[in-house]
Short mmCIF file of C-alpha atoms in Angstrom, two decimals:
data_model
loop_
_atom_site.label_atom_id
_atom_site.label_comp_id
_atom_site.label_asym_id
_atom_site.label_seq_id
_atom_site.Cartn_x
_atom_site.Cartn_y
_atom_site.Cartn_z
CA MET T 1 -32.48 14.12 -9.64
CA LYS T 2 -31.03 14.73 -13.10
CA ILE T 3 -27.87 12.74 -13.87
CA PHE T 4 -25.12 13.55 -16.35
CA TRP T 5 -23.79 10.19 -17.54
CA MET T 6 -20.27 10.81 -18.86
CA PHE T 7 -17.75 8.56 -20.55
CA PRO T 8 -13.93 8.84 -20.73
CA GLY T 9 -11.70 9.20 -23.76
CA GLN T 10 -8.26 8.05 -24.83
CA GLY T 11 -5.69 7.97 -22.06
CA SER T 12 -7.90 6.19 -19.52
CA GLN T 13 -7.10 2.71 -20.81
CA LYS T 14 -5.48 0.07 -18.64
CA PRO T 15 -4.94 -3.69 -18.92
CA GLY T 16 -7.74 -5.69 -17.33
CA MET T 17 -10.30 -2.89 -17.43
CA ALA T 18 -13.91 -4.06 -16.91
CA ARG T 19 -12.76 -7.63 -16.23
CA ASP T 20 -14.77 -7.89 -13.00
CA TRP T 21 -17.94 -6.85 -14.84
CA TYR T 22 -17.20 -9.29 -17.67
CA GLU T 23 -16.82 -12.15 -15.22
CA ASN T 24 -20.02 -11.38 -13.32
CA PHE T 25 -22.56 -10.29 -15.95
CA GLN T 26 -23.60 -11.97 -19.16
CA GLU T 27 -24.59 -8.59 -20.60
CA SER T 28 -21.04 -7.31 -20.06
CA LYS T 29 -19.64 -10.38 -21.75
CA LEU T 30 -21.94 -9.86 -24.70
CA ALA T 31 -20.69 -6.28 -24.99
CA PHE T 32 -17.15 -7.57 -25.50
CA GLU T 33 -18.34 -10.07 -28.10
CA GLU T 34 -20.39 -7.54 -30.06
CA ALA T 35 -17.63 -4.95 -30.10
CA SER T 36 -14.99 -7.51 -31.08
CA ASP T 37 -17.12 -8.60 -34.01
CA GLY T 38 -17.65 -4.99 -35.04
CA CYS T 39 -13.96 -4.07 -35.20
CA SER T 40 -12.51 -7.51 -36.01
CA LEU T 41 -10.32 -7.52 -32.90
CA ASN T 42 -10.20 -9.96 -29.99
CA LEU T 43 -10.78 -7.28 -27.39
CA LYS T 44 -11.08 -9.73 -24.52
CA LYS T 45 -7.59 -11.08 -25.24
CA ILE T 46 -6.10 -7.64 -25.86
CA ILE T 47 -7.54 -6.07 -22.72
CA PHE T 48 -7.29 -8.97 -20.28
CA GLU T 49 -4.02 -10.52 -21.45
CA GLY T 50 -2.26 -7.59 -23.06
CA THR T 51 0.12 -5.00 -21.65
CA ASP T 52 0.11 -1.22 -21.48
CA SER T 53 2.06 -1.23 -24.73
CA ASP T 54 -0.54 -3.40 -26.46
CA LEU T 55 -3.23 -0.85 -25.63
CA LYS T 56 -1.29 2.21 -26.79
CA SER T 57 -2.01 1.86 -30.50
CA THR T 58 -4.85 4.33 -30.99
CA GLU T 59 -6.81 2.07 -33.36
CA ILE T 60 -6.90 -0.47 -30.51
CA THR T 61 -7.18 1.99 -27.65
CA GLN T 62 -10.36 3.57 -28.93
CA PRO T 63 -12.54 0.45 -29.36
CA ALA T 64 -11.05 -0.97 -26.16
CA ILE T 65 -12.13 1.99 -23.99
CA LEU T 66 -15.51 2.14 -25.71
CA THR T 67 -16.08 -1.55 -25.01
CA ALA T 68 -14.93 -1.45 -21.40
CA SER T 69 -17.18 1.52 -20.67
CA ILE T 70 -20.26 -0.11 -22.24
CA ALA T 71 -19.47 -3.41 -20.48
CA ILE T 72 -19.49 -1.57 -17.15
CA LEU T 73 -22.72 0.22 -18.03
CA SER T 74 -24.32 -3.08 -19.13
CA GLY T 75 -23.45 -4.66 -15.80
CA LEU T 76 -24.61 -1.61 -13.88
CA ALA T 77 -28.02 -1.85 -15.55
CA GLN T 78 -28.36 -5.40 -14.18
CA ILE T 79 -27.70 -4.65 -10.52
CA GLY T 80 -29.99 -1.69 -10.04
CA PRO T 81 -32.60 0.47 -11.76
CA ARG T 82 -30.67 3.71 -11.43
CA PHE T 83 -29.63 4.02 -15.07
CA SER T 84 -32.90 2.89 -16.65
CA GLU T 85 -35.01 4.93 -14.22
CA SER T 86 -33.07 8.10 -15.05
CA ILE T 87 -34.01 7.55 -18.71
CA VAL T 88 -37.66 6.69 -18.08
CA ASP T 89 -38.06 9.65 -15.74
CA GLY T 90 -36.44 12.04 -18.22
CA GLU T 91 -33.63 12.69 -15.77
CA ALA T 92 -30.72 11.55 -17.96
CA LEU T 93 -28.26 13.64 -19.95
CA PHE T 94 -25.28 12.14 -21.76
CA GLY T 95 -21.80 13.20 -22.80
CA GLY T 96 -18.25 12.01 -23.26
CA HIS T 97 -14.75 13.35 -23.74
CA SER T 98 -13.63 12.96 -27.38
CA LEU T 99 -13.88 9.18 -27.96
CA GLY T 100 -16.31 9.11 -25.02
CA GLU T 101 -18.89 10.93 -27.12
CA TYR T 102 -19.25 7.75 -29.21
CA THR T 103 -19.73 5.76 -26.00
CA ALA T 104 -22.47 8.19 -24.98
CA LEU T 105 -24.24 7.64 -28.31
CA VAL T 106 -24.10 3.87 -27.80
CA ALA T 107 -25.39 4.25 -24.24
CA MET T 108 -28.38 6.19 -25.61
CA GLY T 109 -29.11 3.56 -28.24
CA VAL T 110 -28.32 5.90 -31.15
CA LEU T 111 -25.54 3.62 -32.42
CA ASP T 112 -25.20 -0.09 -31.79
CA LEU T 113 -21.98 -1.15 -30.08
CA GLY T 114 -20.63 -3.22 -32.96
CA SER T 115 -21.00 -0.40 -35.46
CA ALA T 116 -19.47 2.12 -33.07
CA ALA T 117 -16.50 -0.16 -32.37
CA GLY T 118 -15.84 -0.46 -36.09
CA ILE T 119 -16.07 3.30 -36.58
CA VAL T 120 -13.76 4.23 -33.71
CA CYS T 121 -11.24 1.60 -34.80
CA GLU T 122 -11.10 3.32 -38.20
CA ARG T 123 -11.11 6.70 -36.45
CA GLY T 124 -8.01 5.69 -34.50
CA ARG T 125 -6.26 4.38 -37.59
CA PHE T 126 -7.04 7.51 -39.60
CA MET T 127 -5.86 9.76 -36.77
CA GLN T 128 -2.60 7.82 -36.50
CA GLU T 129 -2.01 8.02 -40.25
CA ALA T 130 -2.83 11.74 -40.52
CA VAL T 131 0.55 12.97 -39.27
CA PRO T 132 3.93 11.27 -39.80
CA PRO T 133 5.56 9.96 -36.59
CA GLY T 134 7.62 12.59 -34.82
CA LYS T 135 6.00 15.55 -36.57
CA GLY T 136 3.29 16.29 -34.03
CA SER T 137 2.93 16.33 -30.26
CA MET T 138 0.68 17.43 -27.38
CA ALA T 139 1.22 19.00 -23.97
CA ALA T 140 -0.85 19.79 -20.90
CA LEU T 141 -0.62 23.34 -19.62
CA MET T 142 -0.94 23.44 -15.83
CA PHE T 143 -1.99 26.80 -14.43
CA ARG T 144 -1.73 27.98 -10.86
CA PRO T 145 -4.93 27.57 -8.82
CA LYS T 146 -7.36 30.49 -9.04
CA THR T 147 -5.73 31.81 -12.22
CA GLU T 148 -8.45 33.56 -14.18
CA SER T 149 -9.19 33.44 -17.92
CA THR T 150 -6.92 30.46 -18.57
CA SER T 151 -8.75 29.69 -21.82
CA GLU T 152 -7.84 33.07 -23.26
CA LYS T 153 -4.33 32.86 -21.86
CA SER T 154 -3.81 29.45 -23.46
CA LEU T 155 -4.89 30.86 -26.81
CA GLU T 156 -2.42 33.72 -26.30
CA ILE T 157 0.40 31.24 -25.60
CA CYS T 158 -0.45 29.25 -28.73
CA GLU T 159 -0.49 32.39 -30.85
CA LYS T 160 2.91 33.48 -29.58
CA ILE T 161 4.54 30.12 -30.29
CA SER T 162 2.80 29.79 -33.66
CA SER T 163 4.06 33.21 -34.73
CA LEU T 164 7.55 31.70 -34.99
CA GLY T 165 6.55 30.00 -38.26
CA ASP T 166 4.46 27.26 -39.85
CA SER T 167 6.60 24.50 -38.36
CA TYR T 168 5.77 25.85 -34.88
CA LYS T 169 1.96 25.96 -35.20
CA ILE T 170 0.10 24.79 -32.10
CA TRP T 171 -3.54 25.03 -31.04
CA VAL T 172 -5.66 24.48 -27.95
CA ALA T 173 -6.99 20.91 -28.09
CA ASN T 174 -8.85 20.39 -24.82
CA PHE T 175 -10.37 22.91 -22.44
CA ASN T 176 -10.34 20.39 -19.58
CA SER T 177 -10.58 22.67 -16.54
CA ASN T 178 -9.56 26.14 -15.49
CA GLU T 179 -6.24 24.74 -14.31
CA GLN T 180 -5.57 22.27 -17.15
CA ILE T 181 -5.59 23.10 -20.85
CA VAL T 182 -4.18 20.72 -23.46
CA VAL T 183 -2.43 22.03 -26.57
CA SER T 184 -1.65 20.17 -29.77
CA GLY T 185 0.31 20.71 -32.95
CA MET T 186 3.76 20.70 -34.52
CA LYS T 187 6.42 19.02 -32.39
CA LYS T 188 8.79 21.95 -32.83
CA GLY T 189 6.13 24.23 -31.42
CA ILE T 190 5.40 21.95 -28.46
CA ASP T 191 9.12 21.54 -27.74
CA THR T 192 9.57 25.30 -27.84
CA LEU T 193 6.69 25.76 -25.42
CA LEU T 194 8.14 23.16 -23.05
CA SER T 195 11.48 24.95 -23.01
CA THR T 196 10.04 28.44 -22.51
CA VAL T 197 7.44 27.85 -19.79
CA ALA T 198 9.07 30.44 -17.54
CA GLU T 199 8.31 33.14 -20.11
CA PHE T 200 4.59 32.61 -19.52
CA SER T 201 4.65 32.59 -15.72
CA ASP T 202 3.05 36.04 -15.70
CA LEU T 203 -0.01 34.39 -17.30
CA GLY T 204 -0.27 31.97 -14.40
CA LEU T 205 1.34 29.04 -16.23
CA ARG T 206 2.95 26.74 -13.67
CA LYS T 207 4.32 24.02 -15.92
CA ALA T 208 3.80 22.20 -19.20
CA ILE T 209 3.91 18.42 -19.52
CA GLU T 210 4.42 16.61 -22.80
CA LEU T 211 1.78 13.92 -23.24
CA PRO T 212 2.64 10.34 -24.24
CA VAL T 213 0.51 10.35 -27.39
CA SER T 214 1.28 9.15 -30.89
CA ALA T 215 -0.24 12.08 -32.80
CA PRO T 216 -1.46 15.69 -32.31
CA PHE T 217 -5.18 15.15 -31.72
CA HIS T 218 -7.95 17.77 -31.91
CA CYS T 219 -6.17 20.27 -34.09
CA PRO T 220 -6.18 21.19 -37.82
CA MET T 221 -3.37 18.68 -38.47
CA MET T 222 -6.05 15.98 -38.12
CA LYS T 223 -7.97 17.20 -41.19
CA PRO T 224 -6.97 14.15 -43.32
CA ALA T 225 -8.42 11.88 -40.62
CA ALA T 226 -11.68 13.84 -40.52
CA GLU T 227 -12.04 13.59 -44.30
CA LYS T 228 -11.45 9.83 -44.29
CA LEU T 229 -13.85 9.24 -41.40
CA LYS T 230 -16.69 11.27 -42.90
CA PRO T 231 -18.11 8.55 -45.21
CA HIS T 232 -18.10 6.07 -42.33
CA LEU T 233 -20.13 8.49 -40.23
CA VAL T 234 -22.53 9.33 -43.03
CA SER T 235 -23.21 5.66 -43.76
CA ALA T 236 -23.55 4.64 -40.10
CA LYS T 237 -26.84 3.01 -39.10
CA TRP T 238 -28.17 5.81 -36.90
CA LYS T 239 -31.41 5.24 -35.05
CA LEU T 240 -33.64 7.11 -32.65
CA PRO T 241 -33.56 5.93 -29.02
CA ALA T 242 -36.72 4.46 -27.52
CA GLN T 243 -37.31 7.77 -25.72
CA ASN T 244 -36.25 11.33 -26.42
CA LEU T 245 -32.74 11.69 -25.03
CA SER T 246 -30.16 14.46 -25.12
CA TYR T 247 -26.39 14.73 -25.14
CA VAL T 248 -23.79 17.47 -24.91
CA ALA T 249 -21.51 17.62 -27.98
CA ASN T 250 -17.78 18.29 -27.66
CA VAL T 251 -17.54 20.77 -30.52
CA ASP T 252 -20.11 23.30 -29.30
CA ALA T 253 -20.94 22.30 -25.70
CA LYS T 254 -24.60 22.55 -26.67
CA ILE T 255 -27.34 20.12 -25.72
CA HIS T 256 -28.75 18.20 -28.68
CA GLU T 257 -31.92 16.14 -28.45
CA PHE T 258 -32.78 13.00 -30.36
CA ASN T 259 -36.41 13.11 -31.43
CA SER T 260 -38.56 12.64 -34.53
CA GLU T 261 -37.04 15.77 -36.10
CA THR T 262 -33.41 14.76 -35.62
CA ASN T 263 -31.17 15.19 -38.66
CA PHE T 264 -28.51 12.51 -38.27
CA SER T 265 -26.28 14.18 -40.87
CA LEU T 266 -25.76 16.94 -38.30
CA VAL T 267 -24.72 14.35 -35.72
CA ALA T 268 -22.18 13.01 -38.21
CA ASP T 269 -20.97 16.55 -38.95
CA ARG T 270 -20.32 17.21 -35.27
CA LEU T 271 -18.33 14.00 -34.93
CA GLU T 272 -16.32 14.84 -38.04
CA LYS T 273 -15.52 18.33 -36.76
CA GLN T 274 -14.65 16.90 -33.36
CA ILE T 275 -11.45 15.41 -34.78
CA VAL T 276 -9.99 18.81 -35.70
CA ALA T 277 -11.72 21.00 -33.09
CA PRO T 278 -10.96 21.45 -29.39
CA VAL T 279 -12.93 19.51 -26.79
CA LEU T 280 -15.02 22.06 -24.87
CA TRP T 281 -15.20 20.03 -21.69
CA VAL T 282 -15.42 22.94 -19.24
CA ASP T 283 -18.39 24.39 -21.10
CA SER T 284 -19.93 20.92 -21.46
CA ILE T 285 -19.93 20.34 -17.70
CA LYS T 286 -21.32 23.82 -17.11
CA ALA T 287 -24.04 23.20 -19.71
CA ALA T 288 -25.06 19.98 -17.94
CA HIS T 289 -25.15 21.77 -14.61
CA SER T 290 -27.22 24.62 -16.06
CA MET T 291 -29.72 22.03 -17.30
CA GLY T 292 -30.27 20.93 -13.72
CA CYS T 293 -27.86 17.99 -13.42
CA GLN T 294 -27.04 17.43 -9.75
CA GLU T 295 -25.26 14.10 -10.22
CA PHE T 296 -22.25 13.63 -12.49
CA VAL T 297 -21.43 9.97 -13.01
CA GLU T 298 -18.36 8.82 -14.94
CA ILE T 299 -18.63 5.29 -16.29
CA GLY T 300 -15.49 3.62 -17.57
CA PRO T 301 -11.82 3.15 -16.74
CA GLY T 302 -10.09 5.83 -14.70
CA THR T 303 -11.27 8.88 -12.80
CA VAL T 304 -10.24 11.68 -15.15
CA LEU T 305 -13.68 13.11 -15.88
CA SER T 306 -14.93 12.94 -12.30
CA GLY T 307 -11.75 14.71 -11.20
CA LEU T 308 -12.13 17.42 -13.83
CA SER T 309 -15.80 17.86 -12.93
CA ARG T 310 -14.89 18.55 -9.30
CA LYS T 311 -12.47 21.27 -10.41
CA ILE T 312 -14.93 22.81 -12.88
CA LEU T 313 -17.94 22.86 -10.55
CA GLY T 314 -15.95 23.87 -7.47
CA GLU T 315 -18.25 24.69 -4.59
CA ALA T 316 -21.45 23.80 -6.42
CA SER T 317 -23.72 21.47 -4.48
CA VAL T 318 -23.51 18.39 -6.69
CA GLN T 319 -22.65 14.72 -6.35
CA ILE T 320 -19.75 13.43 -8.45
CA GLU T 321 -18.65 9.82 -8.75
CA ASN T 322 -16.93 7.37 -11.04
CA ILE T 323 -18.04 3.81 -11.63
CA GLU T 324 -15.16 1.54 -12.60
CA GLY T 325 -14.58 -1.40 -10.25
CA LEU T 326 -17.54 -3.64 -9.41
CA ASP T 327 -16.67 -4.25 -5.74
CA THR T 328 -15.85 -0.59 -5.18
CA TYR T 329 -19.17 0.45 -6.70
CA ARG T 330 -21.15 -2.03 -4.63
CA LYS T 331 -19.50 -0.85 -1.43
CA SER T 332 -20.10 2.81 -2.28
CA ALA T 333 -23.70 2.12 -3.30
CA GLU T 334 -24.36 0.25 -0.06
CA GLU T 335 -22.98 3.15 1.99
CA ARG T 336 -25.28 5.54 0.15
CA GLY T 337 -28.34 3.31 0.35
CA ILE T 338 -28.49 2.52 -3.39
CA SER T 339 -29.91 -0.92 -4.16
CA THR T 340 -27.60 -3.34 -5.97
#
C-alpha cells in the first residue's frame, strides 16, 4: 500500500519534542548531534530544557522541528521495517508543509541532516530579517463547513483589502484545507481584515484569527529572504537517493522524481520560490491521493497535517495517522498488528 510520508512545518514545535525517541534510540541521538553540528546550536539543550519562548525564534524553530522529525523517523526505522520497506517496494511518496519540505528531502537522502539544519537556520534568520518587526502579520481564515470555492473566495478577500492601498497588501499564504486558508502581508491589511470579518460572511467566512508569528511568511514581502537564501541552496551538497524516490513540492503541488536525470538547480529554485509563494497543501494531498497513496503518515511534533488531511480527503477510504510519541505509536501499532 502506497504511503505518503509527510512532515510538519513551523508552528508544531513544543519543548521536549522527540525526547522519548532520543532516550531510546542511538540513531535518534545521532540525529540531534548531526543537526546541532550543522547549525551550530545545542538543539538538545534548547528543545529539552528550553521553554516555548526559547523555541519561538524562527532561526531556532526551523532546525529544531527538522531535527525532532528526523529523530522520530530514525527511531521508527529501528523498531520496524515499515519505512524502509515502503521505499524498497516503491510504495513511498514524500512531502512536507513549508519547512517540512526540507525534512522530506532529508528523509529521502537528498540532503544530509547537518547541511539541511544549517540551511533552515539561515532560512529562518533571513525570513525574520526580511520585514521589520510590527510591519507584517498573518491570519487564519476559518470558513463554515461545506463552503465551496474557499480558495477563490480567499483570493477575493485579499484583493478587496489590498485595494485600500500598498500599506494594506495581503496575499494567500497557505491553502491548508477547504475550511482553513492562511493569509499573510502588511499588518494594516491583516488588522483591517480582522476588524471587518462580518463583511465577508456572505462568502462563508466564519472568523479570522491572527497568528502568533514574527513575520509575514509565504508572501512577496519575503523576497529579500529568498534572494539571500538562494546561494545557500545552489551550493548545497545535493545527492541522488539510493533508489528513485518522489516528493510533492509546495509551490506547484506536482510530483517530482529524483533519478539520473534530476536537475538539482530546479530543486533549489522550488525551495527559493517557496519562501514567497503560497503553500498548496490541499492540492499536494490530492496529488498524493491521485498517485495511489492510501496511507498518510505525519512524522514529527503535533497533529496538524494529519488533521488537515482528514478534512481534505473527507470520505475517501484512506488511513491517516501521526507518529509523535514513542509509547503512543507502539500501542497504536500493536492494536493494528504492526511489528515494533
